[in-house]
């Protein structure tokens, strides 16, 4: 019985969204399941690493905007958000996903996918209870579970624990895939992560 | 007659070295040649983007050290440099490559490859005339050409022009491949760059 692979992501990260669309099938091809783990770029990149947000970094912001549109075109997707606009708050969704990871783990992935699909494909700010309730219901959660997942606590505490666990494991970017502790950072490293799964590493 | 693809690199960039080992064959598979263009991460990343060197960035430095060793193992290579040590000065080699780009373009790639092989595979500081002269001679350059390539001028001016041209084209990272103006940043995007060449883009 092998351990799940860990998929670390910030719900506002577009590269995490691209990877989220592929990760379950990738894991399944190698007999693995996926544990969906929320992190916050605002903590790892801005506080710990001392960097600016990607889109505010000269040159890199322009490249990333172009690259995201190019990646979306290749995948047949149309991004409905202005990449230069301020992002939604990731906190309500990330707290709910941290709660699901603790209490209803099978639903964490479907909820994360639905949040990110709504954000990128519909341009919706998935950052309040009114938006998140139907997502949680759609994933099959009971009303009491939905309210527990959306309550400030224990979601906030669980999210802080998740972010700390990510930092302790060296997770700084979104997405990061951990395979038995081995980190692969970036949507563009999924093929390499899959090669690691297929070969057992090198 | 299609234009060469442009391979932008800093000679001290390990990811550029991995890419340099593949780029000529990749281009040739699609009937393209490669123009080797020197840039300086010290200008783009540190001065223009305002970031610290990769290895000095918390969390990312640790990841990159691990990733470089992992990539080297996969390629059957053994890195002979301490990734945490101060890098050599890229200037003498980069000036020489800028001179070659202007005066003896066919030799720019072989010289760049030899400089990076010496740096990573032998751990040699390829940053003075004594080290660079045999590399230039090995690429078939005549003695007068060798001394011209190693002279402070016009190499310095040509390198400044090259760096400025890179920034104007949006090049900030090493390696970056430009295909008819379309940028692909990172060793881990070579497969995507090749898909772009194979399909004509999307």
XYZ file of C-alpha atoms in Angstrom:
404
model
C 0.000 0.000 0.000
C 1.762 3.143 -1.182
C 1.218 6.577 0.315
C -0.855 9.159 -1.508
C 1.049 11.749 -3.443
C 0.604 15.226 -1.991
C -0.626 18.015 -4.225
C 0.165 21.386 -2.634
C -1.558 24.404 -4.093
C -2.825 27.917 -3.525
C -6.381 28.228 -4.854
C -5.507 31.522 -6.589
C -2.525 30.058 -8.466
C -3.244 29.591 -12.175
C -0.444 27.082 -12.612
C -1.930 25.068 -9.750
C -5.217 25.070 -11.621
C -3.621 23.661 -14.769
C -1.943 20.974 -12.671
C -5.127 20.265 -10.677
C -6.825 19.276 -13.917
C -4.235 16.536 -14.480
C -3.067 15.314 -11.092
C -5.724 12.708 -10.262
C -5.333 10.891 -13.579
C -1.558 11.102 -13.305
C -1.591 9.535 -9.827
C -4.104 6.872 -10.821
C -1.897 5.723 -13.693
C 0.617 4.697 -11.026
C -1.769 3.259 -8.470
C -1.632 6.319 -6.244
C -4.245 8.570 -4.741
C -3.882 12.309 -4.201
C -3.975 14.233 -0.946
C -4.960 17.844 -1.703
C -3.118 20.221 0.614
C -3.705 23.964 0.751
C -0.830 26.429 1.070
C -0.635 30.197 0.778
C 1.763 31.960 -1.575
C 1.237 35.077 0.536
C 3.051 33.294 3.347
C 5.724 31.288 1.523
C 6.656 33.649 -1.295
C 5.973 37.013 0.257
C 6.724 36.526 3.954
C 9.306 33.731 4.033
C 11.066 34.276 0.700
C 10.677 38.039 0.663
C 9.536 38.224 -2.963
C 6.883 40.270 -4.679
C 3.806 38.657 -6.216
C 4.643 37.074 -9.559
C 2.547 39.469 -11.630
C 4.174 42.488 -9.964
C 7.727 41.385 -10.800
C 9.162 43.308 -13.765
C 9.639 41.236 -16.945
C 8.466 38.040 -15.229
C 4.923 39.375 -14.856
C 4.704 40.000 -18.606
C 6.130 36.583 -19.390
C 3.795 34.796 -17.012
C 0.734 36.573 -18.432
C 1.762 35.453 -21.915
C 2.641 31.955 -20.784
C -0.668 31.466 -18.968
C -2.648 32.461 -22.044
C -0.472 30.205 -24.192
C -0.945 27.280 -21.798
C -4.697 27.881 -21.692
C -4.914 27.932 -25.514
C -3.041 24.659 -25.700
C -5.466 23.089 -23.222
C -8.498 24.523 -25.012
C -9.378 26.729 -22.036
C -10.394 30.384 -21.941
C -9.370 32.302 -18.829
C -12.149 34.599 -17.677
C -10.113 36.613 -15.227
C -7.943 39.624 -15.864
C -4.527 38.302 -14.844
C -3.497 41.801 -13.788
C -6.448 42.329 -11.460
C -6.102 41.813 -7.718
C -6.743 38.161 -6.859
C -9.615 37.025 -4.686
C -8.858 36.193 -1.084
C -7.765 32.559 -0.988
C -8.584 32.232 2.719
C -12.224 31.058 2.827
C -11.672 28.351 0.201
C -8.297 27.338 1.614
C -9.751 27.036 5.113
C -12.590 24.882 3.808
C -10.144 22.636 1.970
C -7.999 22.338 5.114
C -11.139 21.306 6.995
C -12.005 18.747 4.325
C -8.462 17.360 4.435
C -8.989 16.749 8.151
C -12.636 15.628 8.157
C -13.760 14.512 4.701
C -10.608 13.989 2.702
C -12.254 12.448 -0.357
C -14.091 15.700 -0.957
C -11.038 17.987 -0.797
C -10.028 17.429 -4.411
C -13.470 17.870 -5.994
C -14.025 21.043 -3.978
C -10.611 22.458 -4.868
C -11.215 21.700 -8.535
C -14.635 23.347 -8.471
C -13.308 26.449 -6.699
C -10.514 26.875 -9.230
C -12.793 26.137 -12.203
C -15.218 28.796 -10.978
C -12.425 31.273 -10.484
C -10.713 30.808 -13.847
C -13.449 29.591 -16.184
C -16.290 31.763 -14.899
C -14.261 34.621 -13.437
C -16.160 34.289 -10.163
C -14.649 35.416 -6.862
C -14.980 32.148 -4.939
C -14.217 33.788 -1.640
C -17.404 33.922 0.383
C -19.844 31.486 1.899
C -22.539 32.207 -0.680
C -20.220 31.068 -3.466
C -18.669 28.181 -1.563
C -21.848 26.592 -0.157
C -23.077 25.267 -3.520
C -19.589 23.981 -4.301
C -19.490 22.019 -1.055
C -23.029 20.753 -1.581
C -22.116 19.715 -5.106
C -19.304 17.592 -3.679
C -21.846 15.696 -1.593
C -21.299 17.245 1.822
C -24.160 17.391 4.316
C -25.449 20.773 5.524
C -23.765 20.460 8.933
C -20.451 19.606 7.281
C -20.790 22.565 4.956
C -21.274 25.002 7.798
C -18.389 23.461 9.742
C -16.118 23.749 6.715
C -17.030 27.407 6.249
C -16.811 28.439 9.914
C -13.755 30.553 10.827
C -12.656 27.816 13.214
C -11.322 25.210 13.122
C -10.650 26.001 9.446
C -8.229 28.841 10.218
C -6.215 26.725 12.641
C -6.167 23.784 10.235
C -5.009 26.024 7.403
C -2.211 27.482 9.537
C -1.110 23.919 10.337
C -1.214 23.003 6.663
C 0.842 26.029 5.619
C 3.396 25.286 8.349
C 3.596 21.633 7.321
C 4.198 22.698 3.731
C 7.017 25.041 4.701
C 8.537 22.326 6.875
C 8.512 20.000 3.859
C 10.170 22.683 1.701
C 7.028 23.607 -0.223
C 7.261 27.239 -1.383
C 5.619 27.328 -4.812
C 2.270 26.385 -6.242
C 1.778 23.730 -7.395
C 4.223 21.394 -5.703
C 3.848 17.626 -5.889
C 5.450 15.596 -3.111
C 6.044 11.953 -3.934
C 7.181 10.101 -0.827
C 8.802 13.356 0.259
C 10.422 14.166 -3.089
C 9.322 17.633 -4.253
C 8.482 18.641 -7.804
C 7.702 22.327 -8.119
C 5.718 23.679 -11.005
C 3.061 22.686 -13.463
C 5.866 22.192 -15.965
C 7.356 19.437 -13.807
C 4.362 17.101 -13.851
C 5.909 15.013 -16.595
C 9.045 14.633 -14.511
C 6.982 13.754 -11.426
C 5.254 11.092 -13.478
C 8.590 9.721 -14.644
C 9.577 9.518 -10.967
C 6.431 7.546 -10.194
C 6.933 5.262 -13.185
C 10.575 4.495 -12.447
C 10.636 4.687 -8.672
C 13.056 7.595 -8.833
C 16.697 8.007 -9.743
C 14.537 29.931 -45.020
C 13.524 30.118 -41.379
C 15.266 32.244 -38.788
C 17.556 30.659 -36.227
C 16.079 30.058 -32.825
C 17.750 32.182 -30.167
C 19.221 30.493 -27.116
C 19.722 33.057 -24.345
C 21.887 32.009 -21.431
C 24.148 33.097 -18.621
C 27.312 30.977 -18.625
C 27.049 30.460 -14.854
C 23.463 29.163 -15.008
C 23.262 25.406 -14.396
C 19.841 25.131 -16.018
C 21.276 26.844 -19.090
C 23.972 24.208 -19.166
C 21.446 21.368 -19.136
C 19.565 23.077 -21.953
C 22.744 23.857 -23.878
C 23.422 20.144 -24.110
C 20.115 19.612 -25.944
C 19.369 22.764 -27.913
C 21.315 22.123 -31.128
C 19.776 18.693 -31.685
C 16.337 20.037 -30.816
C 16.652 22.848 -33.375
C 18.077 20.551 -36.030
C 15.094 18.206 -35.736
C 12.996 21.098 -37.046
C 15.382 22.438 -39.657
C 16.547 25.314 -37.493
C 19.921 26.576 -36.419
C 20.717 28.140 -33.053
C 21.987 31.625 -32.339
C 23.759 31.590 -28.945
C 23.162 34.854 -27.128
C 24.777 35.789 -23.833
C 22.814 37.519 -21.071
C 23.607 38.283 -17.443
C 21.359 37.231 -14.586
C 23.136 39.848 -12.476
C 21.508 42.488 -14.668
C 18.074 41.009 -15.398
C 17.277 39.281 -12.128
C 19.160 41.402 -9.643
C 19.083 44.897 -11.122
C 15.893 44.963 -13.216
C 13.706 42.522 -11.297
C 15.100 43.351 -7.871
C 15.481 39.720 -6.780
C 18.190 37.925 -4.868
C 20.331 35.236 -6.496
C 18.434 31.957 -6.725
C 20.625 30.097 -4.272
C 20.276 32.862 -1.681
C 16.473 32.783 -1.702
C 15.059 30.938 1.315
C 13.395 27.577 0.503
C 13.968 28.015 -3.237
C 17.733 27.740 -2.832
C 17.357 24.372 -1.109
C 14.911 23.142 -3.727
C 17.094 24.236 -6.609
C 20.176 22.544 -5.131
C 18.194 19.307 -4.848
C 16.633 19.690 -8.274
C 19.968 20.323 -9.969
C 21.484 17.186 -8.465
C 18.382 15.218 -9.433
C 18.503 16.531 -12.990
C 22.205 15.764 -13.233
C 21.662 12.193 -12.014
C 18.955 11.672 -14.603
C 21.304 12.886 -17.333
C 24.179 10.771 -16.041
C 26.219 13.852 -15.128
C 28.192 14.606 -11.977
C 28.398 18.260 -10.987
C 31.881 19.158 -9.790
C 31.019 22.512 -8.313
C 29.679 23.311 -4.881
C 26.313 24.845 -5.735
C 26.528 27.022 -2.634
C 29.910 28.495 -3.480
C 30.202 31.929 -5.070
C 29.979 31.584 -8.862
C 32.812 32.523 -11.188
C 32.603 35.852 -12.962
C 30.594 35.287 -16.135
C 32.036 38.402 -17.794
C 35.158 37.193 -19.642
C 33.355 34.220 -21.193
C 30.192 36.194 -21.915
C 32.191 38.965 -23.602
C 33.993 36.405 -25.740
C 30.708 34.786 -26.744
C 29.247 38.219 -27.600
C 32.293 38.835 -29.776
C 31.854 35.458 -31.462
C 28.178 36.174 -32.067
C 29.256 39.301 -33.944
C 32.387 38.015 -35.712
C 32.434 34.214 -35.857
C 28.915 33.101 -35.075
C 29.398 29.416 -35.861
C 31.898 29.186 -33.003
C 29.708 30.777 -30.330
C 27.861 27.560 -29.504
C 30.881 25.272 -29.280
C 32.704 27.807 -27.098
C 29.695 28.289 -24.817
C 29.317 24.513 -24.459
C 33.000 24.069 -23.656
C 32.954 26.877 -21.079
C 29.936 25.414 -19.316
C 31.270 21.846 -19.504
C 34.527 23.009 -17.923
C 32.679 24.880 -15.220
C 30.259 22.118 -14.230
C 32.018 18.885 -15.163
C 35.544 19.859 -14.130
C 34.719 22.507 -11.554
C 37.088 24.923 -13.290
C 36.640 28.692 -12.995
C 36.445 29.522 -16.706
C 36.861 33.216 -16.091
C 40.302 34.239 -17.268
C 42.248 34.346 -20.488
C 44.443 31.405 -19.530
C 41.377 29.159 -19.241
C 39.516 30.596 -22.203
C 42.335 30.619 -24.753
C 42.459 26.815 -25.159
C 38.663 26.712 -25.399
C 38.694 29.251 -28.236
C 41.565 27.447 -29.949
C 39.701 24.168 -29.596
C 36.770 25.724 -31.449
C 39.079 26.438 -34.387
C 39.663 30.159 -33.932
C 42.905 31.721 -35.178
C 45.275 33.361 -32.676
C 44.309 36.899 -33.732
C 40.643 36.062 -33.322
C 41.291 34.588 -29.902
C 43.010 37.719 -28.661
C 40.263 39.915 -30.124
C 37.584 37.810 -28.426
C 39.369 38.092 -25.083
C 40.185 41.795 -25.260
C 38.092 44.032 -22.966
C 36.790 45.845 -26.040
C 34.801 45.458 -28.156
C 33.631 42.456 -26.106
C 32.290 44.568 -23.253
C 30.316 46.813 -25.569
C 28.971 43.842 -27.528
C 27.913 42.115 -24.301
C 26.128 45.245 -23.080
C 24.271 45.365 -26.421
C 23.371 41.704 -26.102
C 22.057 42.093 -22.556
C 20.011 45.123 -23.588
C 18.606 43.281 -26.604
C 17.590 40.403 -24.360
C 15.800 42.683 -21.921
C 14.059 44.423 -24.834
C 12.830 41.003 -26.025
C 11.579 40.175 -22.512
C 14.389 37.774 -21.677
C 14.923 37.700 -17.918
C 15.796 34.108 -17.059
C 18.391 31.596 -18.134
C 17.888 29.707 -20.327
C 15.298 31.351 -22.539
C 14.573 30.089 -26.041
C 13.080 32.585 -28.482
C 11.346 31.038 -31.465
C 10.395 33.740 -33.955
C 9.992 36.056 -30.965
C 8.004 33.609 -28.811
C 9.763 33.125 -25.450
C 10.105 29.860 -23.546
C 11.798 30.313 -20.202
C 13.458 27.448 -18.428
C 15.174 24.168 -19.103
C 11.885 22.506 -18.198
C 10.167 24.196 -21.147
C 12.338 22.736 -23.881
C 9.744 20.075 -24.644
C 7.116 22.771 -25.019
C 9.432 24.827 -27.234
C 9.910 21.759 -29.389
C 6.159 21.266 -29.612
C 5.924 24.887 -30.759
C 8.489 24.214 -33.481
C 6.787 20.992 -34.534
C 3.303 22.486 -34.739
C 4.053 26.062 -35.755
C 2.552 27.322 -32.513
C -0.934 27.578 -31.120
